[in-house]
mmCIF file with all atom_site columns, C-alpha atoms in Angstrom:
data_model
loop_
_atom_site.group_PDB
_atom_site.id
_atom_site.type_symbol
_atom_site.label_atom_id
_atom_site.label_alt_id
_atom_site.label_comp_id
_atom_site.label_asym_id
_atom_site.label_entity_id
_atom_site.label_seq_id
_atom_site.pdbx_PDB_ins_code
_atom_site.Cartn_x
_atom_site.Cartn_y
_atom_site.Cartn_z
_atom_site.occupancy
_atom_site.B_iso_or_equiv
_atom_site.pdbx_formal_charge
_atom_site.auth_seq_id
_atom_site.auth_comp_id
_atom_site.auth_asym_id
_atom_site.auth_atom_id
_atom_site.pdbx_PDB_model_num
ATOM 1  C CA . UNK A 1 1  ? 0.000   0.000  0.000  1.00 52.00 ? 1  UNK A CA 1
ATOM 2  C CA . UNK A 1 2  ? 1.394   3.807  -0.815 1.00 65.00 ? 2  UNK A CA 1
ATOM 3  C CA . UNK A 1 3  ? 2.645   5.523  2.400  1.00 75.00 ? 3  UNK A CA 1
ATOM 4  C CA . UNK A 1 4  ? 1.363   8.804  4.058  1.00 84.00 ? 4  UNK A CA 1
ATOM 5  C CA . UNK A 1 5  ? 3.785   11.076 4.896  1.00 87.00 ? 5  UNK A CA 1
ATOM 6  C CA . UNK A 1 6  ? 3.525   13.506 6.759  1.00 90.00 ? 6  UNK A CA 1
ATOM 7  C CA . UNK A 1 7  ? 6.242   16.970 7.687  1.00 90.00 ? 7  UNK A CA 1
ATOM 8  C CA . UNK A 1 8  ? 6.085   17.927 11.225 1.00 92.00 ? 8  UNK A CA 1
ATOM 9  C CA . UNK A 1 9  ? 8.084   21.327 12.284 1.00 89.00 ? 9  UNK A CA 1
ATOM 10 C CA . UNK A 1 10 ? 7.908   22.282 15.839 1.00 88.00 ? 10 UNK A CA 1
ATOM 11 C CA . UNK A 1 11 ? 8.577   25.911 16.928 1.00 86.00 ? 11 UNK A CA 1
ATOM 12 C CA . UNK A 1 12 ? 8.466   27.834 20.147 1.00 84.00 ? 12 UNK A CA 1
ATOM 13 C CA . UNK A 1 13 ? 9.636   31.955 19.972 1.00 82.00 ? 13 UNK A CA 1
ATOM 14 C CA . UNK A 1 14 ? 10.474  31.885 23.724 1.00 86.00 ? 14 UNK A CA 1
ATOM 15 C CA . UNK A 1 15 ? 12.760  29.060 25.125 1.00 87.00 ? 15 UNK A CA 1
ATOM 16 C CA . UNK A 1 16 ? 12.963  27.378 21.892 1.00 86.00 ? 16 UNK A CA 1
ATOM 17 C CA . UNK A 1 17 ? 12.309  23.398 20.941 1.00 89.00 ? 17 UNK A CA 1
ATOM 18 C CA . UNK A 1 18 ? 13.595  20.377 23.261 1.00 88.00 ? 18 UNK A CA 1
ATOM 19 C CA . UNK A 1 19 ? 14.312  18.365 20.416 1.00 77.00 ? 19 UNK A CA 1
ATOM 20 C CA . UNK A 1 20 ? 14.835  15.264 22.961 1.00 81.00 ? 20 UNK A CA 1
ATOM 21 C CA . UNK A 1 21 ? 11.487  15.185 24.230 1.00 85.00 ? 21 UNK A CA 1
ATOM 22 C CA . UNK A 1 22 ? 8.837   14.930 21.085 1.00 88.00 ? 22 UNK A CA 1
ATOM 23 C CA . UNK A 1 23 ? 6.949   12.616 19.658 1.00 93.00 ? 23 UNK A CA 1
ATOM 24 C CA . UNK A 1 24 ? 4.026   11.241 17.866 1.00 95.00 ? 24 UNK A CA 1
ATOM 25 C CA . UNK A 1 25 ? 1.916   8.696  17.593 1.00 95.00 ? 25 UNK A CA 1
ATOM 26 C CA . UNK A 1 26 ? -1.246  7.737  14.675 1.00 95.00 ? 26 UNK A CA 1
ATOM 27 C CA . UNK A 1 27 ? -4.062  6.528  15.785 1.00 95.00 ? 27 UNK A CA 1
ATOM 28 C CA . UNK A 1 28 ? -7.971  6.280  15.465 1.00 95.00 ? 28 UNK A CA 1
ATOM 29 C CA . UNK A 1 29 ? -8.403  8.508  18.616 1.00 95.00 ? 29 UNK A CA 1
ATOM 30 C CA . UNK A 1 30 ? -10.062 12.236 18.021 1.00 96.00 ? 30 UNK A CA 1
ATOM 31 C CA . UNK A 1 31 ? -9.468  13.166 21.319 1.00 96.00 ? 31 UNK A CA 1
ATOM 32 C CA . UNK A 1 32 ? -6.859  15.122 22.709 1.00 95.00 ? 32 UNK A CA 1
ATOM 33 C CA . UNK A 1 33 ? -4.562  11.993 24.602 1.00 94.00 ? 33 UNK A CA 1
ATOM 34 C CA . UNK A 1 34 ? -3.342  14.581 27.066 1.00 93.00 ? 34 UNK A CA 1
ATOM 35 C CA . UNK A 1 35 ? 0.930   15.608 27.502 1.00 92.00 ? 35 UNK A CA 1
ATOM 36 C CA . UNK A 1 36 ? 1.341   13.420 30.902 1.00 85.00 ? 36 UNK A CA 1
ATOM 37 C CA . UNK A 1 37 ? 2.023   10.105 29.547 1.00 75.00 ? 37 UNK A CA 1
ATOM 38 C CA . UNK A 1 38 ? 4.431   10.691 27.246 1.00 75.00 ? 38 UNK A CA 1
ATOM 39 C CA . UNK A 1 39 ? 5.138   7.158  26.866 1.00 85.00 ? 39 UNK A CA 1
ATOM 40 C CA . UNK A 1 40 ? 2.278   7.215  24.723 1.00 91.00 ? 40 UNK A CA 1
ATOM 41 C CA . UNK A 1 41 ? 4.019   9.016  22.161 1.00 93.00 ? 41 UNK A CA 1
ATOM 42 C CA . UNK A 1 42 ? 5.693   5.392  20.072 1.00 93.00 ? 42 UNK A CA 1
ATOM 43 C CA . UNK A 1 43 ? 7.140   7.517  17.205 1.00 93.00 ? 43 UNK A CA 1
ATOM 44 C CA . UNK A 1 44 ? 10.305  9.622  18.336 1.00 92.00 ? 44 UNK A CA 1
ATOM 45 C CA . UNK A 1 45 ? 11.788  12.373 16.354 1.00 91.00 ? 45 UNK A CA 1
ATOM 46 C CA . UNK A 1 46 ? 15.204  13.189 15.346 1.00 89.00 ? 46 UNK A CA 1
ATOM 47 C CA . UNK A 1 47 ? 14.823  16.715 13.454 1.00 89.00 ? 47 UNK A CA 1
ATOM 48 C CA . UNK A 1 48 ? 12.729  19.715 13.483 1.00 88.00 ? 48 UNK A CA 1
ATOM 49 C CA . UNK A 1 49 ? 11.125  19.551 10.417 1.00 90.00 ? 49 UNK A CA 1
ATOM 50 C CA . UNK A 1 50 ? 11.296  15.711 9.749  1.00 92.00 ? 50 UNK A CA 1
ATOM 51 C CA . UNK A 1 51 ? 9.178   14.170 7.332  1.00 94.00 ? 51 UNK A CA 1
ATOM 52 C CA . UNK A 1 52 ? 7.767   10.819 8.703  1.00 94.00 ? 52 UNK A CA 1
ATOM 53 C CA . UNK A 1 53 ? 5.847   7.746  7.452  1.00 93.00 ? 53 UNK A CA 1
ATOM 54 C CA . UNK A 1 54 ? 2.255   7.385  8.628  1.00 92.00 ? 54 UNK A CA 1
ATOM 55 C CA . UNK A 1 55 ? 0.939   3.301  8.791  1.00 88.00 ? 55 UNK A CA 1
ATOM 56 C CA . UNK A 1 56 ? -1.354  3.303  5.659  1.00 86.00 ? 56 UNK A CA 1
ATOM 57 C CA . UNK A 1 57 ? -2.077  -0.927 5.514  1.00 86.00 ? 57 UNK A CA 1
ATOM 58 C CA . UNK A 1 58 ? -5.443  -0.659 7.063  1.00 89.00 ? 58 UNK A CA 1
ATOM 59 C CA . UNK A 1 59 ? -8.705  1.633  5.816  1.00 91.00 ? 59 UNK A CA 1
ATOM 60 C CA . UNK A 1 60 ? -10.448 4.130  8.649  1.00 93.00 ? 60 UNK A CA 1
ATOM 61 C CA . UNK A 1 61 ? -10.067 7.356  10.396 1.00 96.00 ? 61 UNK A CA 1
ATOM 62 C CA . UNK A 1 62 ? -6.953  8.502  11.895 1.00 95.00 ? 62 UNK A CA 1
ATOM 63 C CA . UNK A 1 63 ? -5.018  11.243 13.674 1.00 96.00 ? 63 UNK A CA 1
ATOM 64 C CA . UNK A 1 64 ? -1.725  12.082 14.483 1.00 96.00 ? 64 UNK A CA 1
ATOM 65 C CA . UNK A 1 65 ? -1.177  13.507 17.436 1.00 96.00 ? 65 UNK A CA 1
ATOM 66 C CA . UNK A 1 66 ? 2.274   15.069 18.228 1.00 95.00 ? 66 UNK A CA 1
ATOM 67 C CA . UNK A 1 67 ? 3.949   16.486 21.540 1.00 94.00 ? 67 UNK A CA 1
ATOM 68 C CA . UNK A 1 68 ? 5.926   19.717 21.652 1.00 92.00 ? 68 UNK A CA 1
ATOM 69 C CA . UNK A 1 69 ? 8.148   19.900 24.513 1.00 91.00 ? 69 UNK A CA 1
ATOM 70 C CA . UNK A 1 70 ? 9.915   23.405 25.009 1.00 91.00 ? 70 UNK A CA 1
ATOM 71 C CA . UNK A 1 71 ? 13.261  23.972 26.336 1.00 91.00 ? 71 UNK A CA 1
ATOM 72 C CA . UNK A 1 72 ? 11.489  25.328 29.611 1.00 92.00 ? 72 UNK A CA 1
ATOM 73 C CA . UNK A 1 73 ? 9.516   22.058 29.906 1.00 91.00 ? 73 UNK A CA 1
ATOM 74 C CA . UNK A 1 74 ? 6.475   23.547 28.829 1.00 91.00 ? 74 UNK A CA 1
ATOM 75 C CA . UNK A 1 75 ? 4.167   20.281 26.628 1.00 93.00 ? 75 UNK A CA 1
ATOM 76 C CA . UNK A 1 76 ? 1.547   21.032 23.985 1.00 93.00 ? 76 UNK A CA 1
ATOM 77 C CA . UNK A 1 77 ? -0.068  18.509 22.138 1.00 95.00 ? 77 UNK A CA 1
ATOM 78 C CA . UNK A 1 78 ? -1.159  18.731 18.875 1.00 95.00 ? 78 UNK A CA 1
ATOM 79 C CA . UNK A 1 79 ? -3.876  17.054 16.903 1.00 96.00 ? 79 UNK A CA 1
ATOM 80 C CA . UNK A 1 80 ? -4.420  17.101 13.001 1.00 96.00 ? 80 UNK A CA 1
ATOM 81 C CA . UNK A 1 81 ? -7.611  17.339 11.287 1.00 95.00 ? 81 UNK A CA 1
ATOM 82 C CA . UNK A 1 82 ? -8.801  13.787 9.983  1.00 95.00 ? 82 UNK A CA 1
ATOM 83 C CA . UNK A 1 83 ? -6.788  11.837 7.456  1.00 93.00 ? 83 UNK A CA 1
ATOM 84 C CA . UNK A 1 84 ? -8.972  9.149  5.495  1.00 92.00 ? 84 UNK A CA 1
ATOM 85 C CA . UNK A 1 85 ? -7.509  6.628  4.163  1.00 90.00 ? 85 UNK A CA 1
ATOM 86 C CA . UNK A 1 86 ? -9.357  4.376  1.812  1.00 87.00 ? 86 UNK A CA 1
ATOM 87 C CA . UNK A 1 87 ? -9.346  0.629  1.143  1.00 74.00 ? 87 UNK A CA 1
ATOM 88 C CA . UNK A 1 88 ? -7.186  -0.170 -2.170 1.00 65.00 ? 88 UNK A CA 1
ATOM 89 C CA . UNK A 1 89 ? -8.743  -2.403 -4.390 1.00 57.00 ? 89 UNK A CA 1
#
């Protein structure tokens, strides 16, 4: 099946971006999953503005959801509109 990718840049104009402490994660859930368990976040990332590969094998609704961390320890998590994907056939 053809990959979703998807470009994630993180900013912050005070302290700046920890780059140490972000992640993502793509999933069927709508709902904000909340900055405290971080552990929740599977998919680490290694740049600021690093493109990464979304699991596309099965049809439905999904989200990512990715967590900012600024230098000050400040978390904000993000969470994109829908992305469809459709059953190949």
């Amino acid at each position: 099946s053809p990959n979703v990718a998807a470009t994630v840049t993180h900013s912050d104009a005070k302290s700046g971006v920890d780059i140490a402490k972000r992640g993502w994660v793509f999933n069927a859930n709508a709902s904000a999953m909340g900055t405290d368990d971080t552990g929740a976040y599977t998919g680490k990332f290694t740049t600021n503005g690093e493109t990464i590969t979304l699991d596309s094998s099965a049809a439905g609704t999904y989200y990512l959801h990715v967590l900012t961390t600024d230098v000050a320890g400040n978390k904000t998590e993000t969470v994109s509109e829908a992305i469809t994907i459709s059953a190949i056939t």
